[in-house]
PDB file of C-alpha atoms in Angstrom:
ATOM      1  CA  MET A 540     -60.060 -42.447 -36.780  1.00 96.00           C
ATOM      2  CA  GLN A 541     -60.094 -46.163 -36.123  1.00 98.00           C
ATOM      3  CA  PHE A 542     -62.865 -48.231 -37.690  1.00 98.00           C
ATOM      4  CA  LEU A 543     -64.053 -51.817 -37.537  1.00 97.00           C
ATOM      5  CA  VAL A 544     -66.035 -52.602 -40.685  1.00 97.00           C
ATOM      6  CA  ASP A 545     -68.710 -55.266 -40.351  1.00 96.00           C
ATOM      7  CA  VAL A 546     -69.012 -57.873 -43.112  1.00 93.00           C
ATOM      8  CA  ASN A 547     -72.271 -56.373 -44.369  1.00 90.00           C
ATOM      9  CA  ALA A 548     -70.814 -52.894 -44.900  1.00 90.00           C
ATOM     10  CA  SER A 549     -68.693 -54.039 -47.896  1.00 81.00           C
ATOM     11  CA  GLY A 550     -65.087 -53.791 -48.985  1.00 89.00           C
ATOM     12  CA  PRO A 551     -65.511 -50.518 -50.897  1.00 93.00           C
ATOM     13  CA  VAL A 552     -66.483 -48.781 -47.648  1.00 95.00           C
ATOM     14  CA  ALA A 553     -63.306 -50.032 -45.967  1.00 96.00           C
ATOM     15  CA  ARG A 554     -61.158 -49.032 -48.960  1.00 96.00           C
ATOM     16  CA  TRP A 555     -62.725 -45.562 -49.027  1.00 97.00           C
ATOM     17  CA  LEU A 556     -61.860 -45.064 -45.356  1.00 98.00           C
ATOM     18  CA  VAL A 557     -58.299 -46.381 -45.801  1.00 97.00           C
ATOM     19  CA  ASP A 558     -57.784 -44.109 -48.828  1.00 97.00           C
ATOM     20  CA  ARG A 559     -58.581 -41.159 -46.562  1.00 97.00           C
ATOM     21  CA  GLY A 560     -55.997 -42.147 -43.967  1.00 97.00           C
ATOM     22  CA  HIS A 561     -58.139 -43.967 -41.416  1.00 98.00           C
ATOM     23  CA  ASP A 562     -57.047 -47.075 -39.518  1.00 98.00           C
ATOM     24  CA  VAL A 563     -59.463 -49.764 -40.700  1.00 97.00           C
ATOM     25  CA  VAL A 564     -59.860 -53.456 -39.950  1.00 96.00           C
ATOM     26  CA  GLY A 565     -62.592 -55.683 -41.300  1.00 95.00           C
ATOM     27  CA  VAL A 566     -64.492 -58.429 -39.557  1.00 95.00           C
ATOM     28  CA  SER A 567     -64.121 -60.478 -42.745  1.00 91.00           C
ATOM     29  CA  GLU A 568     -60.339 -60.430 -42.250  1.00 88.00           C
ATOM     30  CA  ARG A 569     -60.597 -62.189 -38.909  1.00 86.00           C
ATOM     31  CA  ARG A 570     -63.770 -64.282 -38.972  1.00 84.00           C
ATOM     32  CA  PRO A 571     -66.668 -63.445 -41.321  1.00 80.00           C
ATOM     33  CA  ARG A 572     -69.265 -65.242 -39.180  1.00 87.00           C
ATOM     34  CA  MET A 573     -68.309 -63.490 -35.948  1.00 91.00           C
ATOM     35  CA  ARG A 574     -71.261 -62.772 -33.690  1.00 94.00           C
ATOM     36  CA  ASP A 575     -72.287 -59.165 -33.090  1.00 94.00           C
ATOM     37  CA  GLU A 576     -71.454 -59.410 -29.369  1.00 94.00           C
ATOM     38  CA  GLU A 577     -67.885 -60.408 -30.239  1.00 96.00           C
ATOM     39  CA  ILE A 578     -67.615 -57.577 -32.761  1.00 96.00           C
ATOM     40  CA  LEU A 579     -68.759 -55.088 -30.143  1.00 95.00           C
ATOM     41  CA  ARG A 580     -66.209 -56.376 -27.594  1.00 95.00           C
ATOM     42  CA  TRP A 581     -63.469 -56.202 -30.244  1.00 96.00           C
ATOM     43  CA  SER A 582     -64.380 -52.620 -31.097  1.00 96.00           C
ATOM     44  CA  ILE A 583     -64.192 -51.619 -27.429  1.00 96.00           C
ATOM     45  CA  ARG A 584     -60.907 -53.436 -26.868  1.00 96.00           C
ATOM     46  CA  GLU A 585     -59.302 -51.579 -29.803  1.00 97.00           C
ATOM     47  CA  GLN A 586     -61.291 -48.329 -29.452  1.00 96.00           C
ATOM     48  CA  ARG A 587     -62.823 -48.632 -32.940  1.00 97.00           C
ATOM     49  CA  ILE A 588     -66.014 -47.225 -34.435  1.00 97.00           C
ATOM     50  CA  ILE A 589     -68.179 -49.967 -35.914  1.00 97.00           C
ATOM     51  CA  VAL A 590     -69.355 -49.413 -39.497  1.00 97.00           C
ATOM     52  CA  THR A 591     -72.332 -51.598 -40.381  1.00 96.00           C
ATOM     53  CA  THR A 592     -75.708 -51.817 -42.078  1.00 95.00           C
ATOM     54  CA  ASP A 593     -77.022 -53.903 -39.170  1.00 91.00           C
ATOM     55  CA  GLN A 594     -79.430 -52.511 -36.543  1.00 91.00           C
ATOM     56  CA  ASP A 595     -78.435 -55.114 -33.951  1.00 92.00           C
ATOM     57  CA  PHE A 596     -75.629 -52.982 -32.513  1.00 93.00           C
ATOM     58  CA  GLU A 597     -78.074 -50.200 -31.663  1.00 90.00           C
ATOM     59  CA  ARG A 598     -80.341 -52.718 -29.921  1.00 89.00           C
ATOM     60  CA  MET A 599     -77.440 -54.043 -27.853  1.00 91.00           C
ATOM     61  CA  ILE A 600     -76.368 -50.536 -26.880  1.00 90.00           C
ATOM     62  CA  TRP A 601     -79.782 -49.016 -26.149  1.00 86.00           C
ATOM     63  CA  GLN A 602     -81.784 -51.965 -24.844  1.00 86.00           C
ATOM     64  CA  GLU A 603     -79.044 -54.020 -23.231  1.00 87.00           C
ATOM     65  CA  GLY A 604     -76.859 -51.124 -22.084  1.00 86.00           C
ATOM     66  CA  LYS A 605     -73.699 -52.371 -23.807  1.00 89.00           C
ATOM     67  CA  ASN A 606     -70.681 -50.077 -23.972  1.00 90.00           C
ATOM     68  CA  HIS A 607     -69.325 -48.940 -27.332  1.00 93.00           C
ATOM     69  CA  CYS A 608     -66.897 -46.556 -29.020  1.00 94.00           C
ATOM     70  CA  GLY A 609     -69.287 -45.327 -31.701  1.00 95.00           C
ATOM     71  CA  VAL A 610     -71.372 -46.872 -34.445  1.00 97.00           C
ATOM     72  CA  LEU A 611     -72.015 -45.739 -37.992  1.00 97.00           C
ATOM     73  CA  ARG A 612     -74.977 -47.546 -39.502  1.00 97.00           C
ATOM     74  CA  LEU A 613     -75.250 -46.930 -43.217  1.00 96.00           C
ATOM     75  CA  GLU A 614     -78.364 -47.621 -45.216  1.00 95.00           C
ATOM     76  CA  ASN A 615     -77.951 -50.752 -47.320  1.00 92.00           C
ATOM     77  CA  LEU A 616     -77.666 -48.970 -50.663  1.00 93.00           C
ATOM     78  CA  PRO A 617     -75.868 -49.833 -53.897  1.00 93.00           C
ATOM     79  CA  ARG A 618     -72.122 -49.352 -53.444  1.00 91.00           C
ATOM     80  CA  ALA A 619     -71.750 -45.986 -55.157  1.00 93.00           C
ATOM     81  CA  GLU A 620     -74.664 -44.528 -53.202  1.00 94.00           C
ATOM     82  CA  ARG A 621     -73.355 -45.993 -49.941  1.00 94.00           C
ATOM     83  CA  ILE A 622     -69.947 -44.396 -50.551  1.00 95.00           C
ATOM     84  CA  ALA A 623     -71.591 -41.031 -51.306  1.00 95.00           C
ATOM     85  CA  LEU A 624     -73.547 -41.324 -48.063  1.00 96.00           C
ATOM     86  CA  LEU A 625     -70.370 -42.223 -46.167  1.00 96.00           C
ATOM     87  CA  ASP A 626     -68.594 -39.208 -47.657  1.00 96.00           C
ATOM     88  CA  ASP A 627     -71.446 -36.953 -46.520  1.00 96.00           C
ATOM     89  CA  VAL A 628     -71.479 -38.403 -43.007  1.00 96.00           C
ATOM     90  CA  MET A 629     -67.722 -38.142 -42.552  1.00 96.00           C
ATOM     91  CA  GLY A 630     -67.675 -34.582 -43.822  1.00 95.00           C
ATOM     92  CA  ARG A 631     -70.544 -33.377 -41.654  1.00 94.00           C
ATOM     93  CA  HIS A 632     -70.483 -35.653 -38.604  1.00 94.00           C
ATOM     94  CA  GLY A 633     -66.944 -36.939 -38.167  1.00 94.00           C
ATOM     95  CA  GLN A 634     -66.601 -35.146 -34.833  1.00 94.00           C
ATOM     96  CA  GLU A 635     -69.702 -36.834 -33.437  1.00 94.00           C
ATOM     97  CA  LEU A 636     -68.390 -40.233 -34.512  1.00 95.00           C
ATOM     98  CA  ARG A 637     -65.027 -39.477 -32.947  1.00 94.00           C
ATOM     99  CA  ALA A 638     -66.858 -38.631 -29.709  1.00 93.00           C
ATOM    100  CA  GLY A 639     -68.596 -42.035 -29.652  1.00 93.00           C
ATOM    101  CA  ALA A 640     -71.998 -41.213 -31.116  1.00 94.00           C
ATOM    102  CA  ILE A 641     -74.280 -43.585 -32.937  1.00 95.00           C
ATOM    103  CA  VAL A 642     -74.830 -42.151 -36.400  1.00 96.00           C
ATOM    104  CA  ILE A 643     -77.669 -43.616 -38.450  1.00 96.00           C
ATOM    105  CA  ALA A 644     -77.283 -42.544 -42.067  1.00 96.00           C
ATOM    106  CA  ARG A 645     -80.017 -42.970 -44.626  1.00 95.00           C
ATOM    107  CA  SER A 646     -80.532 -41.229 -47.948  1.00 89.00           C
ATOM    108  CA  GLY A 647     -81.798 -37.764 -47.129  1.00 85.00           C
ATOM    109  CA  ARG A 648     -81.671 -38.221 -43.353  1.00 94.00           C
ATOM    110  CA  ILE A 649     -78.901 -38.565 -40.815  1.00 95.00           C
ATOM    111  CA  ARG A 650     -79.749 -39.132 -37.164  1.00 95.00           C
ATOM    112  CA  ILE A 651     -77.218 -38.816 -34.365  1.00 94.00           C
ATOM    113  CA  ARG A 652     -77.698 -40.438 -30.992  1.00 90.00           C
ATOM    114  CA  ASN A 653     -75.265 -39.874 -28.197  1.00 80.00           C
ATOM    115  CA  PRO A 654     -75.957 -41.995 -25.118  1.00 58.00           C
ATOM    116  CA  ARG A 655     -73.577 -39.919 -23.037  1.00 53.00           C
ATOM    117  CA  SER A 656     -75.810 -36.860 -23.383  1.00 43.00           C
ATOM    118  CA  GLU A 657     -79.149 -38.583 -22.733  1.00 40.00           C
TER     119      GLU A 657
END
């Protein structure tokens, strides 16, 4: 899968994804202070799933009707716990992400929202 990792999601998340063979680019590599709207356009242009801890992407998608290629919002946990959560999500919900879902992952609860089916 192709991912675009937001600055707030951390380097270890990106490295974990790369180590598992995914195509990953980080916002911090291009411009760390990039606005969310620009990040969303970039993700669409390159068909990438956004990985973030930020709720703003969901707001833009649901309230403003913005297009997207999938979003994975991880709870802002300590790094080791965030990686464990990412591992769980990818193992159980990789197909949904690939299909463009919004996956909201918190400790003990994972919610999947697919705007195409609602």
